[in-house]
Amino acid sequence: MQFMPSSSVNAMKMVMANFLGLFLVMEVIVSGFRFGVDGLSMQYYLMSCPFVEPVVKNTVNRALQDDPTLAAGLVRMHFHDCFIEGCDASVLLDSTKDNTAEKDSPANLSLRGYEIIDDIKEELENQCPGVVSCADILAMAATEAVFWAGGPVYDIPKGRKDGRRSKIQDTINLPSPTLNATELIKLFGRHGFTAQEMVALSGKSSYTRSGKVLIFQKQIEQCGSNFGFKFCERHCQQHAVQGTMQNNHLMQQEMILTTYTIMV
């Protein structure tokens, strides 16, 4: 369990609210991808599983109290699911001896929050077995993460069906971190997103833990202000503390988000 001062949690929530406020475009994800929307309803589980939303909310809130960075993890997982053939929970499927699933793609190895979805599913199976789809659970968990982080309250239609196809080769369609702004705008545009919506969806990833970035003992400025991060990563790596992880600082987050938005 990760204990954090309330001031740090509030700061993190404020940072997420800055860009997840734009995450009403998640509604576009829910309805805008080309997957079957017939039969979706806000009240889909009203009779068959009436406590589905409280279960999702309570489970997500407990998890985020322990680790606030999982809020962005849930949103990112939902996005990675929806960007490939629609919101069908295919990102949750495990690989088999005959098939490598999306989950094991290099693009998805850093996804976090699977345990939250598992906990929700287990509780719902106890209350109403075989009723609530994993696709709906993931979508609802993402909306709760947005609200927890200080973003808007919004409802989504339910009734998605779980997909049975999950292939690693499909993840080639996910946005690559090597794409520049023009390439990203074109890629998202093919899915019906505007440049502003692309910024909101891409910006979610900047609120996370710095586990994938080495924390240098020597200040990055020692590499020289005329050199980029890639150069410093290559030439300063011997000064790095391996395995060091920390939450991104509020000021760093605001700088990243502001710079990213201006560049795009």
Tab-separated table of C-alpha atoms in Angstrom, residues 90-91 99-105 164-172:
chain	number	residue	atom	x	y	z
A	90	SER	CA	-9.973	-7.211	-26.009
A	91	VAL	CA	-7.033	-5.615	-24.189
A	99	ASN	CA	-2.141	-16.605	-30.103
A	100	THR	CA	-0.318	-13.592	-28.679
A	101	ALA	CA	-2.909	-11.133	-27.421
A	102	GLU	CA	-2.952	-7.334	-27.394
A	103	LYS	CA	-2.029	-7.356	-23.713
A	104	ASP	CA	1.454	-8.698	-24.499
A	105	SER	CA	2.240	-6.159	-27.192
A	164	ARG	CA	-13.170	-12.635	-28.484
A	165	ARG	CA	-10.466	-11.482	-30.883
A	166	SER	CA	-7.246	-10.096	-29.420
A	167	LYS	CA	-4.152	-10.171	-31.611
A	168	ILE	CA	-0.826	-8.494	-31.059
A	169	GLN	CA	-0.598	-7.387	-34.687
A	170	ASP	CA	-3.633	-5.144	-34.253
A	171	THR	CA	-1.725	-2.950	-31.795
A	172	ILE	CA	0.295	-1.534	-34.667
